[in-house]
mmCIF file of C-alpha atoms in Angstrom:
data_model
loop_
_atom_site.group_PDB
_atom_site.id
_atom_site.type_symbol
_atom_site.label_atom_id
_atom_site.label_comp_id
_atom_site.label_asym_id
_atom_site.label_seq_id
_atom_site.Cartn_x
_atom_site.Cartn_y
_atom_site.Cartn_z
ATOM 1 C CA MET A 1321 60.680 123.031 106.752
ATOM 2 C CA GLN A 1322 61.420 125.936 109.076
ATOM 3 C CA LEU A 1323 64.996 127.230 109.086
ATOM 4 C CA SER A 1324 66.671 128.143 112.337
ATOM 5 C CA SER A 1325 67.634 131.762 112.895
ATOM 6 C CA THR A 1326 71.327 130.917 112.565
ATOM 7 C CA SER A 1327 71.042 128.860 109.352
ATOM 8 C CA ALA A 1328 69.338 131.787 107.644
ATOM 9 C CA MET A 1329 72.422 133.913 108.342
ATOM 10 C CA PHE A 1330 74.919 131.775 106.404
ATOM 11 C CA TYR A 1331 74.957 131.054 102.675
ATOM 12 C CA GLY A 1332 77.987 128.786 102.345
ATOM 13 C CA ILE A 1333 81.741 129.061 101.819
ATOM 14 C CA SER A 1334 82.714 131.786 99.354
ATOM 15 C CA HIS A 1335 86.532 131.714 99.632
ATOM 16 C CA LEU A 1336 89.356 129.518 100.827
ATOM 17 C CA GLN A 1337 92.501 131.455 101.655
ATOM 18 C CA TRP A 1338 95.951 130.272 100.530
ATOM 19 C CA PRO A 1339 98.779 132.360 102.031
ATOM 20 C CA THR A 1340 101.855 132.765 99.866
ATOM 21 C CA THR A 1341 105.139 134.629 100.035
ATOM 22 C CA ASP A 1342 105.312 134.751 96.229
ATOM 23 C CA LEU A 1343 101.943 135.665 94.763
ATOM 24 C CA GLU A 1344 102.827 135.316 91.091
ATOM 25 C CA ARG A 1345 104.484 131.957 91.626
ATOM 26 C CA SER A 1346 101.325 130.688 93.312
ATOM 27 C CA VAL A 1347 99.222 132.113 90.496
ATOM 28 C CA ALA A 1348 101.365 130.215 87.998
ATOM 29 C CA LEU A 1349 100.781 126.975 89.896
ATOM 30 C CA TRP A 1350 97.056 127.285 90.522
ATOM 31 C CA ARG A 1351 96.030 129.101 87.346
ATOM 32 C CA ASP A 1352 98.489 127.886 84.735
ATOM 33 C CA ALA A 1353 99.320 124.352 85.947
ATOM 34 C CA ILE A 1354 96.108 123.369 87.751
ATOM 35 C CA GLY A 1355 93.767 125.354 85.537
ATOM 36 C CA LEU A 1356 91.702 127.486 87.908
ATOM 37 C CA ILE A 1357 90.321 130.647 86.315
ATOM 38 C CA GLU A 1358 91.462 134.038 87.500
ATOM 39 C CA ALA A 1359 88.329 135.841 88.699
ATOM 40 C CA ARG A 1360 89.610 138.935 90.456
ATOM 41 C CA ARG A 1361 92.857 140.637 91.344
ATOM 42 C CA GLY A 1362 93.445 143.233 94.022
ATOM 43 C CA GLU A 1363 96.179 144.665 96.207
ATOM 44 C CA GLY A 1364 98.101 141.650 97.487
ATOM 45 C CA TYR A 1365 95.655 138.959 96.413
ATOM 46 C CA VAL A 1366 94.271 137.029 93.449
ATOM 47 C CA ASP A 1367 90.954 135.155 93.474
ATOM 48 C CA LEU A 1368 90.792 131.998 91.382
ATOM 49 C CA ASP A 1369 87.514 130.284 90.515
ATOM 50 C CA SER A 1370 87.521 126.533 91.209
ATOM 51 C CA GLY A 1371 83.972 126.060 89.934
ATOM 52 C CA ASN A 1372 82.222 126.048 93.318
ATOM 53 C CA VAL A 1373 84.356 128.177 95.637
ATOM 54 C CA LEU A 1374 86.985 130.881 95.146
ATOM 55 C CA LEU A 1375 90.571 130.226 96.146
ATOM 56 C CA ARG A 1376 92.107 133.466 97.382
ATOM 57 C CA LEU A 1377 95.892 133.562 96.999
ATOM 58 C CA MET A 1378 96.999 136.060 99.629
ATOM 59 C CA GLN A 1379 100.444 137.662 99.717
ATOM 60 C CA VAL A 1380 101.962 137.486 103.209
ATOM 61 C CA PRO A 1381 105.451 138.288 104.522
ATOM 62 C CA THR A 1382 105.847 134.885 106.213
ATOM 63 C CA ILE A 1383 103.902 131.639 106.427
ATOM 64 C CA GLU A 1384 102.663 131.210 109.973
ATOM 65 C CA SER A 1385 101.115 127.776 109.414
ATOM 66 C CA ALA A 1386 100.863 125.476 106.429
ATOM 67 C CA VAL A 1387 97.485 124.641 104.936
ATOM 68 C CA SER A 1388 96.193 121.731 102.874
ATOM 69 C CA LEU A 1389 93.649 121.362 100.083
ATOM 70 C CA ARG A 1390 92.320 118.240 98.413
ATOM 71 C CA LEU A 1391 91.710 118.327 94.661
ATOM 72 C CA SER A 1392 89.399 115.924 92.871
ATOM 73 C CA VAL A 1393 91.131 114.750 89.681
ATOM 74 C CA GLN A 1394 90.401 112.324 86.871
ATOM 75 C CA ASP A 1395 93.868 110.761 86.789
ATOM 76 C CA VAL A 1396 95.930 110.978 89.973
ATOM 77 C CA GLY A 1397 99.165 109.868 88.295
ATOM 78 C CA LYS A 1398 98.985 112.396 85.464
ATOM 79 C CA ALA A 1399 98.000 115.214 87.810
ATOM 80 C CA TYR A 1400 100.862 114.315 90.155
ATOM 81 C CA GLU A 1401 103.432 114.373 87.333
ATOM 82 C CA ALA A 1402 102.020 117.642 85.992
ATOM 83 C CA LEU A 1403 102.424 119.382 89.341
ATOM 84 C CA LEU A 1404 105.952 118.040 89.787
ATOM 85 C CA ALA A 1405 106.788 119.402 86.331
ATOM 86 C CA ALA A 1406 105.342 122.754 87.406
ATOM 87 C CA GLY A 1407 107.742 122.944 90.355
ATOM 88 C CA ALA A 1408 105.825 121.295 93.185
ATOM 89 C CA ALA A 1409 107.704 118.960 95.518
ATOM 90 C CA ALA A 1410 106.695 115.339 96.046
ATOM 91 C CA ARG A 1411 105.254 114.299 99.391
ATOM 92 C CA TYR A 1412 103.995 110.867 98.432
ATOM 93 C CA ALA A 1413 103.409 109.172 95.093
ATOM 94 C CA PRO A 1414 100.031 107.827 93.944
ATOM 95 C CA MET A 1415 98.760 105.116 96.257
ATOM 96 C CA ARG A 1416 95.550 103.260 96.992
ATOM 97 C CA THR A 1417 94.011 103.550 100.438
ATOM 98 C CA PRO A 1418 91.826 101.180 102.506
ATOM 99 C CA GLU A 1419 89.007 103.693 101.938
ATOM 100 C CA LEU A 1420 88.968 102.676 98.245
ATOM 101 C CA GLU A 1421 90.584 105.888 97.045
ATOM 102 C CA GLU A 1422 93.644 106.749 95.027
ATOM 103 C CA MET A 1423 95.690 109.630 96.419
ATOM 104 C CA ALA A 1424 98.958 111.496 95.968
ATOM 105 C CA CYS A 1425 100.354 114.627 97.565
ATOM 106 C CA VAL A 1426 102.717 117.447 96.629
ATOM 107 C CA SER A 1427 103.898 120.611 98.349
ATOM 108 C CA ASP A 1428 104.038 124.079 96.880
ATOM 109 C CA ALA A 1429 106.956 126.461 97.432
ATOM 110 C CA ASN A 1430 105.566 127.516 100.815
ATOM 111 C CA GLY A 1431 105.146 123.992 102.130
ATOM 112 C CA HIS A 1432 101.378 123.854 101.708
ATOM 113 C CA ALA A 1433 99.997 120.430 100.827
ATOM 114 C CA ILE A 1434 97.992 119.732 97.678
ATOM 115 C CA VAL A 1435 96.322 116.332 97.875
ATOM 116 C CA LEU A 1436 95.205 114.772 94.589
ATOM 117 C CA TRP A 1437 92.293 112.400 95.003
ATOM 118 C CA ARG A 1438 89.746 110.254 93.227
ATOM 119 C CA ALA A 1439 87.393 107.497 94.312
ATOM 120 C CA LEU A 1440 88.154 104.084 92.851
ATOM 121 C CA SER A 1441 85.463 102.521 90.723
ATOM 122 C CA GLU A 1442 84.049 99.188 91.836
ATOM 123 C CA ASP A 1443 85.945 97.489 89.015
ATOM 124 C CA GLU A 1444 89.190 98.713 90.612
ATOM 125 C CA TRP A 1445 88.491 97.518 94.156
ATOM 126 C CA GLY A 1446 90.128 94.127 93.722
ATOM 127 C CA PHE A 1447 87.244 92.292 95.390
ATOM 128 C CA VAL A 1448 83.575 91.622 94.719
ATOM 129 C CA PRO A 1449 81.270 93.234 97.308
ATOM 130 C CA GLU A 1450 78.944 91.009 99.288
ATOM 131 C CA LEU A 1451 75.298 91.010 98.307
ATOM 132 C CA PRO A 1452 73.046 92.953 100.715
ATOM 133 C CA LYS A 1453 71.121 89.753 101.364
ATOM 134 C CA GLN A 1454 69.040 88.891 104.407
ATOM 135 C CA GLY A 1455 67.494 85.520 103.606
ATOM 136 C CA GLU A 1456 68.941 82.103 102.909
ATOM 137 C CA TRP A 1457 70.789 81.742 99.619
ATOM 138 C CA GLN A 1458 72.123 78.645 97.933
ATOM 139 C CA PRO A 1459 75.846 79.165 97.213
ATOM 140 C CA ASP A 1460 75.552 78.657 93.450
ATOM 141 C CA ALA A 1461 72.714 81.201 93.329
ATOM 142 C CA GLU A 1462 74.765 83.857 95.085
ATOM 143 C CA GLU A 1463 77.786 83.319 92.858
ATOM 144 C CA LEU A 1464 75.625 83.461 89.731
ATOM 145 C CA LEU A 1465 74.170 86.822 90.694
ATOM 146 C CA LYS A 1466 77.618 88.242 91.419
ATOM 147 C CA ARG A 1467 78.786 87.192 87.956
ATOM 148 C CA LEU A 1468 75.692 88.626 86.283
ATOM 149 C CA LEU A 1469 76.085 91.924 88.129
ATOM 150 C CA ALA A 1470 79.650 92.221 86.853
ATOM 151 C CA HIS A 1471 78.125 93.070 83.461
ATOM 152 C CA VAL A 1472 76.446 96.184 84.903
ATOM 153 C CA PRO A 1473 78.454 99.419 84.477
ATOM 154 C CA ALA A 1474 80.317 100.119 87.719
ATOM 155 C CA LEU A 1475 78.658 103.519 88.133
ATOM 156 C CA PHE A 1476 75.225 101.901 88.532
ATOM 157 C CA ARG A 1477 76.168 98.524 89.980
ATOM 158 C CA MET A 1478 75.600 99.323 93.652
ATOM 159 C CA LEU A 1479 72.017 100.471 93.039
ATOM 160 C CA VAL A 1480 71.309 97.525 90.743
ATOM 161 C CA ARG A 1481 72.786 95.119 93.325
ATOM 162 C CA ARG A 1482 70.452 96.418 96.023
ATOM 163 C CA LYS A 1483 67.334 96.402 93.858
ATOM 164 C CA THR A 1484 67.984 93.000 92.298
ATOM 165 C CA THR A 1485 68.778 91.356 95.634
ATOM 166 C CA ARG A 1486 65.591 92.791 97.135
ATOM 167 C CA VAL A 1487 63.422 91.554 94.243
ATOM 168 C CA ILE A 1488 64.967 88.081 94.371
ATOM 169 C CA GLU A 1489 64.418 87.794 98.122
ATOM 170 C CA MET A 1490 60.799 88.913 97.715
ATOM 171 C CA MET A 1491 60.310 86.153 95.137
ATOM 172 C CA ALA A 1492 61.936 83.634 97.479
ATOM 173 C CA ALA A 1493 59.666 84.717 100.347
ATOM 174 C CA GLU A 1494 56.582 84.283 98.167
ATOM 175 C CA ALA A 1495 57.797 80.829 97.150
ATOM 176 C CA LYS A 1496 58.731 80.013 100.777
ATOM 177 C CA SER A 1497 62.064 78.863 99.469
ATOM 178 C CA PRO A 1498 65.720 79.720 99.861
ATOM 179 C CA VAL A 1499 67.128 81.738 96.991
ATOM 180 C CA THR A 1500 67.881 79.323 94.177
ATOM 181 C CA ARG A 1501 69.666 79.716 90.869
ATOM 182 C CA GLU A 1502 66.272 79.797 89.119
ATOM 183 C CA LEU A 1503 65.004 82.619 91.329
ATOM 184 C CA VAL A 1504 68.195 84.589 90.681
ATOM 185 C CA ILE A 1505 67.662 84.360 86.929
ATOM 186 C CA ARG A 1506 64.025 85.415 87.145
ATOM 187 C CA GLY A 1507 64.714 88.211 89.616
ATOM 188 C CA TYR A 1508 67.656 89.448 87.580
ATOM 189 C CA ILE A 1509 65.363 89.818 84.575
ATOM 190 C CA THR A 1510 62.249 91.241 86.220
ATOM 191 C CA SER A 1511 64.096 93.765 88.381
ATOM 192 C CA SER A 1512 65.303 95.503 85.220
ATOM 193 C CA ALA A 1513 63.171 98.001 83.322
ATOM 194 C CA LYS A 1514 61.357 96.222 80.523
ATOM 195 C CA ALA A 1515 62.722 98.595 77.887
ATOM 196 C CA THR A 1516 66.315 97.695 78.777
ATOM 197 C CA ARG A 1517 65.972 93.936 79.326
ATOM 198 C CA PHE A 1518 67.478 93.224 75.922
ATOM 199 C CA ARG A 1519 70.813 94.125 77.523
ATOM 200 C CA LEU A 1520 70.507 91.076 79.780
ATOM 201 C CA ILE A 1521 70.536 88.591 76.920
ATOM 202 C CA ALA A 1522 74.322 88.524 76.445
ATOM 203 C CA PRO A 1523 75.156 88.109 80.185
ATOM 204 C CA LEU A 1524 72.637 85.275 80.465
ATOM 205 C CA LYS A 1525 74.019 83.520 77.411
ATOM 206 C CA ALA A 1526 77.535 83.910 78.814
ATOM 207 C CA GLU A 1527 76.351 81.826 81.783
ATOM 208 C CA GLY A 1528 74.903 79.135 79.499
ATOM 209 C CA ILE A 1529 71.336 80.308 80.143
ATOM 210 C CA ASN A 1530 68.873 80.383 77.258
ATOM 211 C CA PRO A 1531 66.911 83.666 77.448
ATOM 212 C CA ASP A 1532 64.095 82.086 75.401
ATOM 213 C CA ASP A 1533 63.313 79.895 78.406
ATOM 214 C CA TYR A 1534 62.391 83.038 80.345
ATOM 215 C CA LYS A 1535 60.134 84.820 77.853
ATOM 216 C CA GLU A 1536 57.449 85.258 80.512
ATOM 217 C CA ASP A 1537 59.916 87.100 82.752
ATOM 218 C CA PHE A 1538 61.153 89.247 79.882
ATOM 219 C CA ASP A 1539 57.531 90.220 79.168
ATOM 220 C CA PHE A 1540 56.729 90.851 82.832
ATOM 221 C CA GLU A 1541 55.277 94.305 83.542
ATOM 222 C CA GLY A 1542 56.866 95.385 86.809
#
């Protein structure tokens, strides 16, 4: 791939600048409360390492315009309370958004916004996503697959949903049939790696399905 002349000139963002009228107070917030690592200190500034970009706290006489940064956090509620305890002011408490996120926001002493953010896991959405199906499915078949997929860890469920649905619809096309409960069971088994199919036994049994009836599918070499 040939790079354009302009893309070869730029290597990425090295610093984000955070103006402050009280440098040490900002250092206390970002280094001591938030946990960024002090990387460099100079006349009127402190660079803090966020792990992928430096945050430069810059001493200024006045704030000409407020800025905003979004922080990825593990627990929005705990991070929000920690920043309030460190002297930040509340803007809005933790809330869930239509974009399937959890967010909260505080202000520092200069009125800059610090947004705390994390993506919700699929188990936290409050609804079961539709299958990415294209063919005709019998209602009981679709509901069975949704229940079986609920046993997959949320981190991997989207990929498993796509692969399993595709395999089942391929089986249905070969059989020239709508997707039935039987095809869902067989596709659910054969779309999984053979070495990990033992993990499917408990979900199948929970649905009243005897895994021994599907030994051929468990032995299938995909």
